Coordinates of C-alpha atoms in Angstrom, one line a residue:
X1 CA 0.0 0.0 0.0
X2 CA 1.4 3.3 -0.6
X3 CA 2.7 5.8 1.8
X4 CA -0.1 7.9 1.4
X5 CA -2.6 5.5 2.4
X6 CA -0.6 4.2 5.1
X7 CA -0.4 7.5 6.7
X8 CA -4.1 7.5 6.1
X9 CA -5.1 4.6 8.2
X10 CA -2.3 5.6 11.0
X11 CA -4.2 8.9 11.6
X12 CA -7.7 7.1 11.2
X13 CA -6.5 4.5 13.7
X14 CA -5.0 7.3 15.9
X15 CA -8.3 9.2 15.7
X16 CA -10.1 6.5 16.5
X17 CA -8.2 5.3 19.5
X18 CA -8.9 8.9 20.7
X19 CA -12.5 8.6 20.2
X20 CA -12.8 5.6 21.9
X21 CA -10.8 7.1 25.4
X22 CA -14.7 8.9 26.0
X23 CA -16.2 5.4 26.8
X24 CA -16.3 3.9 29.9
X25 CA -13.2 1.0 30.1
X26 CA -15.4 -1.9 30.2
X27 CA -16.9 -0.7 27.0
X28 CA -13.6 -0.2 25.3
X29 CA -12.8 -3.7 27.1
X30 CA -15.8 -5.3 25.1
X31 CA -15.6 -3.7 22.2
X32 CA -12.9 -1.4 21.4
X33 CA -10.6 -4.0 18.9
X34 CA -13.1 -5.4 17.5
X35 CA -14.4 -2.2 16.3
X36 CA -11.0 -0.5 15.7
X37 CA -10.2 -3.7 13.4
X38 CA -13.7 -3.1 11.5
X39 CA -13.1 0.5 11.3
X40 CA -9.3 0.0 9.7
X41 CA -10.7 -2.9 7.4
X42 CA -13.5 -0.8 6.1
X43 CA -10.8 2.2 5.6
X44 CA -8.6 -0.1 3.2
X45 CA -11.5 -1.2 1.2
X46 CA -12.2 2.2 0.7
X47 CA -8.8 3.4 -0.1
X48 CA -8.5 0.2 -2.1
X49 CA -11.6 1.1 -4.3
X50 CA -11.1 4.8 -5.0
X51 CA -8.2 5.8 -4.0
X52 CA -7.4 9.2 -1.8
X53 CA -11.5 9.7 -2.7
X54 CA -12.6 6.9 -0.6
X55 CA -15.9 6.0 0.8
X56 CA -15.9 6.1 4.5
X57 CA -19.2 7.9 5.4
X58 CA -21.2 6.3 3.0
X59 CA -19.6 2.8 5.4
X60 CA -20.9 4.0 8.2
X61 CA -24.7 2.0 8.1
X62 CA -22.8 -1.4 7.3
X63 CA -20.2 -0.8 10.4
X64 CA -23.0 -0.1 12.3
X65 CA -24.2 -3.9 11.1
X66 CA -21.3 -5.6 11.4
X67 CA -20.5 -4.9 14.9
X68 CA -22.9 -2.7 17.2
X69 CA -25.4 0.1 16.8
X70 CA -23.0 2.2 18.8
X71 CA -20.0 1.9 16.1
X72 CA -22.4 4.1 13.8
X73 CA -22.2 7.4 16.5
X74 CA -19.1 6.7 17.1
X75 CA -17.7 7.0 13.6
X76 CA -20.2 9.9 13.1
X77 CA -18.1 11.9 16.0
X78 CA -14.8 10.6 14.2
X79 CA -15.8 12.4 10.5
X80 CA -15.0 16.1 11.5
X81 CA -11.7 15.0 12.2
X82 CA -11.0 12.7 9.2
X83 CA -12.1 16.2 7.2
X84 CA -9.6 17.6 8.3
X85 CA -7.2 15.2 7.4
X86 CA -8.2 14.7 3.5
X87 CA -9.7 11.1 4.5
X88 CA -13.5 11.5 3.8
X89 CA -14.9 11.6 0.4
X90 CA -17.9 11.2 -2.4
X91 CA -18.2 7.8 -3.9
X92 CA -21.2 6.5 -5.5
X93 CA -23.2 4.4 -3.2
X94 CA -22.7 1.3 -4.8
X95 CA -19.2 1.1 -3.7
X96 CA -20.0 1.1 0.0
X97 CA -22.3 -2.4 0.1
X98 CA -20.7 -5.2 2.1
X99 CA -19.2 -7.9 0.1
X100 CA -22.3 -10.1 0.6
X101 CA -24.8 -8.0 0.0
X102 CA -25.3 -4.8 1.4
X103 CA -26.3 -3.9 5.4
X104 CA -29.0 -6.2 6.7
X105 CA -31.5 -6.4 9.6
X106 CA -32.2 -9.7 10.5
X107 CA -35.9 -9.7 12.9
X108 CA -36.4 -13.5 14.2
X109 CA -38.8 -15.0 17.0
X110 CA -36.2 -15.7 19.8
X111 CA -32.8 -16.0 21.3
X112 CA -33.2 -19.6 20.4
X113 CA -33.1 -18.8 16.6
X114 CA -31.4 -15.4 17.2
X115 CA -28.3 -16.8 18.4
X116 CA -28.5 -19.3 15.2
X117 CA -28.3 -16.6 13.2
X118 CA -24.9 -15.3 14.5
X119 CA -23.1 -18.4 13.4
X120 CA -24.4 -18.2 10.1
X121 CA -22.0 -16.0 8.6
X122 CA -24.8 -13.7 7.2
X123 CA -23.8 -10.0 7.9
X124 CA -26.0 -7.5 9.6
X125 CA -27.8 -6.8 13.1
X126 CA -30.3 -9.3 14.9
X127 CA -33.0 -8.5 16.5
X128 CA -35.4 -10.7 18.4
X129 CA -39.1 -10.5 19.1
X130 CA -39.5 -12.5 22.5
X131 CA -43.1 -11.8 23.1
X132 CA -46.0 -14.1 23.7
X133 CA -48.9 -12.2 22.0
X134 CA -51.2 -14.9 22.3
X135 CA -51.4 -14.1 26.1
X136 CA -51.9 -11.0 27.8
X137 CA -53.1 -7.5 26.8
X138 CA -53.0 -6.1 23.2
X139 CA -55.8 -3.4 23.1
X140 CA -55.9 -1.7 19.9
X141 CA -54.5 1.8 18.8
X142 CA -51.2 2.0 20.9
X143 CA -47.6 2.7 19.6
X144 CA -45.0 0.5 19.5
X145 CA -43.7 1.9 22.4
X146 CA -46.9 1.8 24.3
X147 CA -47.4 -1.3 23.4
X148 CA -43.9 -2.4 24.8
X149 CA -44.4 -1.2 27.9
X150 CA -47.8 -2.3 28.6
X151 CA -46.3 -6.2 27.3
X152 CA -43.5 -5.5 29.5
X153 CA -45.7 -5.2 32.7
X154 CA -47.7 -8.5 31.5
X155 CA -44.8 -10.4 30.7
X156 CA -43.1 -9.7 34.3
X157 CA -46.3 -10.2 35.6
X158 CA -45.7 -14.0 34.2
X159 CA -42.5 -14.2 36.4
X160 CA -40.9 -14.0 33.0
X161 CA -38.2 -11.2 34.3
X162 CA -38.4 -7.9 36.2
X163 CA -40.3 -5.6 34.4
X164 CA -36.7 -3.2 34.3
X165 CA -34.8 -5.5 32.5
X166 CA -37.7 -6.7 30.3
X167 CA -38.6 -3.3 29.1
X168 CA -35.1 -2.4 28.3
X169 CA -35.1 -5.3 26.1
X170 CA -38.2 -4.1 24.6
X171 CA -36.9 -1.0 23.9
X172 CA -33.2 -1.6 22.7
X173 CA -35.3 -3.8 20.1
X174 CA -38.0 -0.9 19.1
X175 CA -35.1 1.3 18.8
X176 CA -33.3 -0.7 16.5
X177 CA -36.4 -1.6 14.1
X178 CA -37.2 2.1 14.0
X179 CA -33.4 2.6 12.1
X180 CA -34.9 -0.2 9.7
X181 CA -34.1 2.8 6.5
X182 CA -30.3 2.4 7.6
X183 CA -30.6 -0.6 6.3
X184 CA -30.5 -2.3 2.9
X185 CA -32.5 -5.4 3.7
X186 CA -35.2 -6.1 6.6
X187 CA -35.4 -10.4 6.5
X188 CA -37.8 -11.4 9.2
X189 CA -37.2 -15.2 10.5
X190 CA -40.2 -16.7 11.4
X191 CA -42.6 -20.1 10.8
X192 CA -45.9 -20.8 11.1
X193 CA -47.1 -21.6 14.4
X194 CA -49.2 -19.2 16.7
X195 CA -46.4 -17.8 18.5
X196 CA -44.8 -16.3 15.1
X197 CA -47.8 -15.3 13.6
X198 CA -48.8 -12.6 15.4
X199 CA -45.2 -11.5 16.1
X200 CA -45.3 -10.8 12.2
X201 CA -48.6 -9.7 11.7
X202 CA -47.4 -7.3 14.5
X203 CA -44.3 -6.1 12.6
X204 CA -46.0 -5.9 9.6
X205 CA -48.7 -3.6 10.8
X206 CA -45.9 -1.0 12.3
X207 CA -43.5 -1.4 8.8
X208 CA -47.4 -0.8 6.7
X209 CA -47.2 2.8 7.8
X210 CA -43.1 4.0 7.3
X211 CA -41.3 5.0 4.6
X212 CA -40.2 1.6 2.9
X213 CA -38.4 3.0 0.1
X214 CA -34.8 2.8 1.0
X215 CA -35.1 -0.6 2.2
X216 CA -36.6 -4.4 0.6
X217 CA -38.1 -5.9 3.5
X218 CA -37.9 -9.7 3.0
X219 CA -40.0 -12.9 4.5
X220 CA -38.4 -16.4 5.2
X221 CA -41.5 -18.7 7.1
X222 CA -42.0 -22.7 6.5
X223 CA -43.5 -25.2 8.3
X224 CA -41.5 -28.1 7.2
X225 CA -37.5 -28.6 6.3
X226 CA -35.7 -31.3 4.5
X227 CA -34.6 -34.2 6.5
X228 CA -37.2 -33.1 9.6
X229 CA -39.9 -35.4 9.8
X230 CA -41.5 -33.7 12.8
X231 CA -40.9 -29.9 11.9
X232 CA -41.5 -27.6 14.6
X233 CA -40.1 -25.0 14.1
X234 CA -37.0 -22.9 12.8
X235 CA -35.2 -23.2 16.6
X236 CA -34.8 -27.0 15.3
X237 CA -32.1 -26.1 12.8
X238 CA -28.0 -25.7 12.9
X239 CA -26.4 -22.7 11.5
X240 CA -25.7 -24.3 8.2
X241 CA -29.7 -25.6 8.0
X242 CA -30.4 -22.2 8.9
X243 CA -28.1 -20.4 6.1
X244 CA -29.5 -21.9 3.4
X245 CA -33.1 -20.6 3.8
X246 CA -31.6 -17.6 3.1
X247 CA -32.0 -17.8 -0.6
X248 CA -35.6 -18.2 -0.2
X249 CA -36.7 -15.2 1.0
X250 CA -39.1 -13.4 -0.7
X251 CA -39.7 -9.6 -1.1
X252 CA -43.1 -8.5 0.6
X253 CA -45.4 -6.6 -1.3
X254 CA -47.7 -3.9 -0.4
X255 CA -51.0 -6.0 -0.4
X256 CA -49.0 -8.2 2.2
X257 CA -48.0 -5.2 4.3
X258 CA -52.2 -4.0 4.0
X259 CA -53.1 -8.0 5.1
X260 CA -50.7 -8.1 8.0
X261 CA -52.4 -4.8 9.5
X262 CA -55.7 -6.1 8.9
X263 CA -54.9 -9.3 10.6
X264 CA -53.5 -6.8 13.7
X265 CA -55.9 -4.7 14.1
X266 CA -58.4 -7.8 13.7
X267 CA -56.5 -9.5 16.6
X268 CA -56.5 -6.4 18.7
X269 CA -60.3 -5.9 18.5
X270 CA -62.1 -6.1 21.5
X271 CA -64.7 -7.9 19.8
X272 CA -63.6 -11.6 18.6
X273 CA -66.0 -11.2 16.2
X274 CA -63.3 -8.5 14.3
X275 CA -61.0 -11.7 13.8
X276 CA -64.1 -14.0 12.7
X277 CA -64.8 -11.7 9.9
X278 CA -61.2 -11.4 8.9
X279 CA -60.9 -14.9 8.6
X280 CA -63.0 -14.7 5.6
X281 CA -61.0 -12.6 4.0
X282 CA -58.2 -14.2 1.4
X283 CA -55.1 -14.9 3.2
X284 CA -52.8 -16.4 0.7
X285 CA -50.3 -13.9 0.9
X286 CA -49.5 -15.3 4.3
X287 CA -50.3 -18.9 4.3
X288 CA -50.0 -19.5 7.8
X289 CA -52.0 -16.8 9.3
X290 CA -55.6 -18.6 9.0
X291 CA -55.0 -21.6 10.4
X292 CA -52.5 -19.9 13.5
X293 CA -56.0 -17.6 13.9
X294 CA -58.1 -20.5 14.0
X295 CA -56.5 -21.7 16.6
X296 CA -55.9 -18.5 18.5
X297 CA -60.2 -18.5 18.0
X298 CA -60.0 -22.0 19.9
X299 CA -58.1 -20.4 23.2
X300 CA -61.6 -18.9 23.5
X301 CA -64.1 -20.1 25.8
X302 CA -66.5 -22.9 24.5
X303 CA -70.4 -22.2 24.5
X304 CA -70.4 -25.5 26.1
X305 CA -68.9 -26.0 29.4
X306 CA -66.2 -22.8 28.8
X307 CA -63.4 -24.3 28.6
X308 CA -60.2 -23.6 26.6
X309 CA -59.1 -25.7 23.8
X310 CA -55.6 -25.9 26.2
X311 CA -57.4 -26.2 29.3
X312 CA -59.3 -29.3 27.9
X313 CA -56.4 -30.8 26.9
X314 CA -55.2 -30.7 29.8
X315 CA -57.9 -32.3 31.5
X316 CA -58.3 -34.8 28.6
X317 CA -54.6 -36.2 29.1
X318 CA -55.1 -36.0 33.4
X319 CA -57.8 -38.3 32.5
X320 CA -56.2 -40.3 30.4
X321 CA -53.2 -41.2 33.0
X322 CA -51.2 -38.4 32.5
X323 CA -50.5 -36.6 36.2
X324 CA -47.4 -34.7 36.5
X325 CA -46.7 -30.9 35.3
X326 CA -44.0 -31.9 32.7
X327 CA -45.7 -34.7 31.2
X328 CA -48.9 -32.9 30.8
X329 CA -47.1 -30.2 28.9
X330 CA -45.9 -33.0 26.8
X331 CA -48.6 -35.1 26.3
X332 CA -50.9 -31.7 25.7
X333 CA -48.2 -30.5 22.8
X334 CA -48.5 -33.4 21.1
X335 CA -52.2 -32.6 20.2
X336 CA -51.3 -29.3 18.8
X337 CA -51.2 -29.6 14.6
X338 CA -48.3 -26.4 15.4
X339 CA -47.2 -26.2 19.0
X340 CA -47.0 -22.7 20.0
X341 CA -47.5 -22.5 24.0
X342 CA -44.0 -22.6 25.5
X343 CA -43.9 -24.2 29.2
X344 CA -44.7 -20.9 31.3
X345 CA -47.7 -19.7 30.0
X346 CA -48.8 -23.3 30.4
X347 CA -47.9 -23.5 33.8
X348 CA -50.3 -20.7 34.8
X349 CA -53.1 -22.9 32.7
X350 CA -52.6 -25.6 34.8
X351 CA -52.5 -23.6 37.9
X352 CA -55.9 -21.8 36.9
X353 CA -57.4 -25.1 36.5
X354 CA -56.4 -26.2 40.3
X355 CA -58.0 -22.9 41.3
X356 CA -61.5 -21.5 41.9
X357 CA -64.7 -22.2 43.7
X358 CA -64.4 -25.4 41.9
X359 CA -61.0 -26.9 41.1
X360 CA -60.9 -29.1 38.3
X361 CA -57.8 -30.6 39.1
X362 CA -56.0 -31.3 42.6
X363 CA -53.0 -32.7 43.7
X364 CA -53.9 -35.7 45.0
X365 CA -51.6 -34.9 48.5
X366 CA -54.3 -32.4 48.9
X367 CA -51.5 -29.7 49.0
X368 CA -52.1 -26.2 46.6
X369 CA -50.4 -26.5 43.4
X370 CA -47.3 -24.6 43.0
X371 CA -45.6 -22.9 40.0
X372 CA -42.1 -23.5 39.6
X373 CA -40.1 -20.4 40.8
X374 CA -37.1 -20.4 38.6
X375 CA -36.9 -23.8 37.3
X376 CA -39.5 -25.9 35.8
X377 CA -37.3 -29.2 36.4
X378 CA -37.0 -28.7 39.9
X379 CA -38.4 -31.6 41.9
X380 CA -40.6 -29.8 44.3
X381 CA -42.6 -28.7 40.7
X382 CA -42.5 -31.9 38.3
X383 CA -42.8 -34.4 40.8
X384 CA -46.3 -32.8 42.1
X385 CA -49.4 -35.4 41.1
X386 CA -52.8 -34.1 39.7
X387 CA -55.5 -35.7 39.6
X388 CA -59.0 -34.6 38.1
X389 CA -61.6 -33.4 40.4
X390 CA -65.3 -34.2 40.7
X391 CA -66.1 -31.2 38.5
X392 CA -63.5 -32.1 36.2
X393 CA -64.7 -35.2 35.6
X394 CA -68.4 -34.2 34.9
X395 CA -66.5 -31.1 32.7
X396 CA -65.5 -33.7 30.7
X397 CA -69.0 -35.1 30.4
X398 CA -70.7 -31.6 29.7
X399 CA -72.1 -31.6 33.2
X400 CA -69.9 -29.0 34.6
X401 CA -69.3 -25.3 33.4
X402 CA -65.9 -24.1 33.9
X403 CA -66.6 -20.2 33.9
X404 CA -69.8 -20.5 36.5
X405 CA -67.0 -22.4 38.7
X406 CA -65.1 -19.8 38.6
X407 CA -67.6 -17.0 39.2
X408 CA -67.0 -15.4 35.6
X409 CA -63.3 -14.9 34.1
X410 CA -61.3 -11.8 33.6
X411 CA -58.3 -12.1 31.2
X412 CA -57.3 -11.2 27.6
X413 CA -56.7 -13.1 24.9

């Protein structure tokens, strides 16, 4: 490389060092070579590519990708001073993309599948959903953010964090989907269960009303794989399984965008009778939605004895033999065509049906059932025994009417 450019990268990497002395030294612990080696990399490329015109602003999205959100303000602080030393410059955008592809946002489920994701070699930032939407309160006509905060409350509620730490996790992810233009692809991971649905039909109502023209927002969701007999979802798959569904994604279109805020606002009705009529509507676009609705209909309670479809499951497989936590949970997610409930919103299923004027389960010690506290494989929580009570067993019959048991029910769905 010539002089030139080697004096170049010595005063960026000297700049840079600089910069980085205003963070905290765990930061700069964490972080700082990682993102001085990025930074130095990208400057080469740029010198590399045009010469003493290089490209470095224009970089500053995909750095931002590659390695934190922070790198982007960071190297924002740095370009005053690289003016001043000659170093930033006007090339055609083209010349900035990444060497596979451009800057991507990558919006999956979970840390299950997010952490996937890392090993796949695919460049950009990954963001995960994490939110149960089939339980819990989603009233219609709140913003993202208010609707982060309220599903924060619920969700901590569920002994599924403190409400702190869940919120900020909730809001480190709305922040980064609302820099979605910084990037040149949106790909949002999901399949086709209940769970993912209404995460996207959720995303897709927020990206229907932004500015989508810098950016192709992409779709990858199956419900089988090849080689998995049993497909249950896209947390089932290694990094290289996971990598090659890349190449099927598929740009959305704007009647898909319309659909997905339909099937929203549908969900977030207060009247059931909203998603009812949606469901006649042609749904083609997303292929999964209808029957993941369908089955979000059948969480309702029946006309006839007000039960659940969960809750009479569960007392279907207690009948049938089946009499401790864990292997109700298994026994129950084996009648589902597309599991969706994870174990902890079950948990409080089972423990509604133990409570009430009119149990229909029990332990048969004749102790009160007990949640697990922090670990569902603790012996004091799987080895508890159920058994179905005398109103459970005429439930099961018809004869009994889970809501008058109860004295009415209060919760969302």
């Amino acid at each position: 490389m010539a002089d030139s450019s080697k004096r170049i990268i010595s005063v960026s990497e000297h700049l840079y060092q600089q910069l980085l002395r205003a963070y905290p030294a765990a930061f700069r612990h964490q972080y700082g070579a990682q993102m001085t080696q990025v930074f130095l990399d990208c400057c080469r490329v740029a010198y590399q590519q045009s010469g003493t015109r290089g490209v470095l602003q224009l970089w500053i999205p995909t750095l931002g990708d590659l390695v934190t959100n922070a790198i982007a303000e960071h190297i924002s602080m740095l370009i005053p001073r690289l003016r001043r030393h000659k170093v930033l410059f006007h090339a055609p955008r083209r010349l900035v993309l990444h060497r596979q592809g451009g800057p991507m946002l990558h919006i999956a489920n979970g840390d299950s599948v997010g952490g996937t994701l890392r090993h796949t070699g695919l460049p950009g930032t990954i963001v995960t959903w994490k939110d149960i939407l089939h339980e819990g309160p989603t009233p219609a006509g709140l913003s993202l953010g208010q609707m982060s905060q309220l599903r924060a409350q619920f969700l901590a509620d569920c002994a599924l964090g403190p409400y702190e730490e869940v919120l900020a996790d909730f809001r480190s992810r709305d922040t980064t989907l609302a820099q979605f233009a910084a990037h040149q692809e949106v790909i949002l991971w999901f399949e086709h269960d209940l769970y993912d649905q209404l995460q996207l039909i959720q995303l897709l109502d927020w990206f229907s009303r932004q500015d989508r023209t810098t950016s192709t927002i992409s779709l990858i969701c199956i419900n089988a794989f090849p080689g998995i007999a049993h497909f249950l979802g896209l947390g089932q798959l290694n990094a290289s399984q996971l990598r090659s569904l890349y190449e099927t994604r598929r740009p959305l279109t704007e009647g898909t965008f319309t659909l997905g805020s339909e099937a929203w606002k549908a969900f977030c009705s207060p009247d059931p009778k909203a998603l009812e009529a949606f469901l006649q509507k042609d749904t083609s676009a997303l292929p999964f939605l209808k029957a993941a609705l369908l089955r979000h209909l059948e969480q309702f309670p029946a006309l006839q004895g007000g039960l659940s479809r969960t809750e009479r499951q569960i007392l279907e497989v207690v009948a049938s033999g089946v009499h401790t936590p864990l292997e109700i949970f298994r026994a129950t997610q084996e009648q589902e065509e597309s599991p969706f409930l994870g174990d902890t919103p079950f948990w409080f299923y089972l423990s509604g049906l133990c409570t009430g004027r009119k149990p229909f389960l029990k332990r048969t010690d004749g102790s009160t059932f007990s949640l697990p506290t922090a670990d569902s494989h603790d012996p004091a929580f799987r080895e508890q025994v159920l058994t179905l009570t005398e109103e459970g067993q005429n439930a099961l019959v018809g004869q009994a009417d889970w809501i008058k048991s109860k004295s009415g029910i209060d919760r969302w769905l």
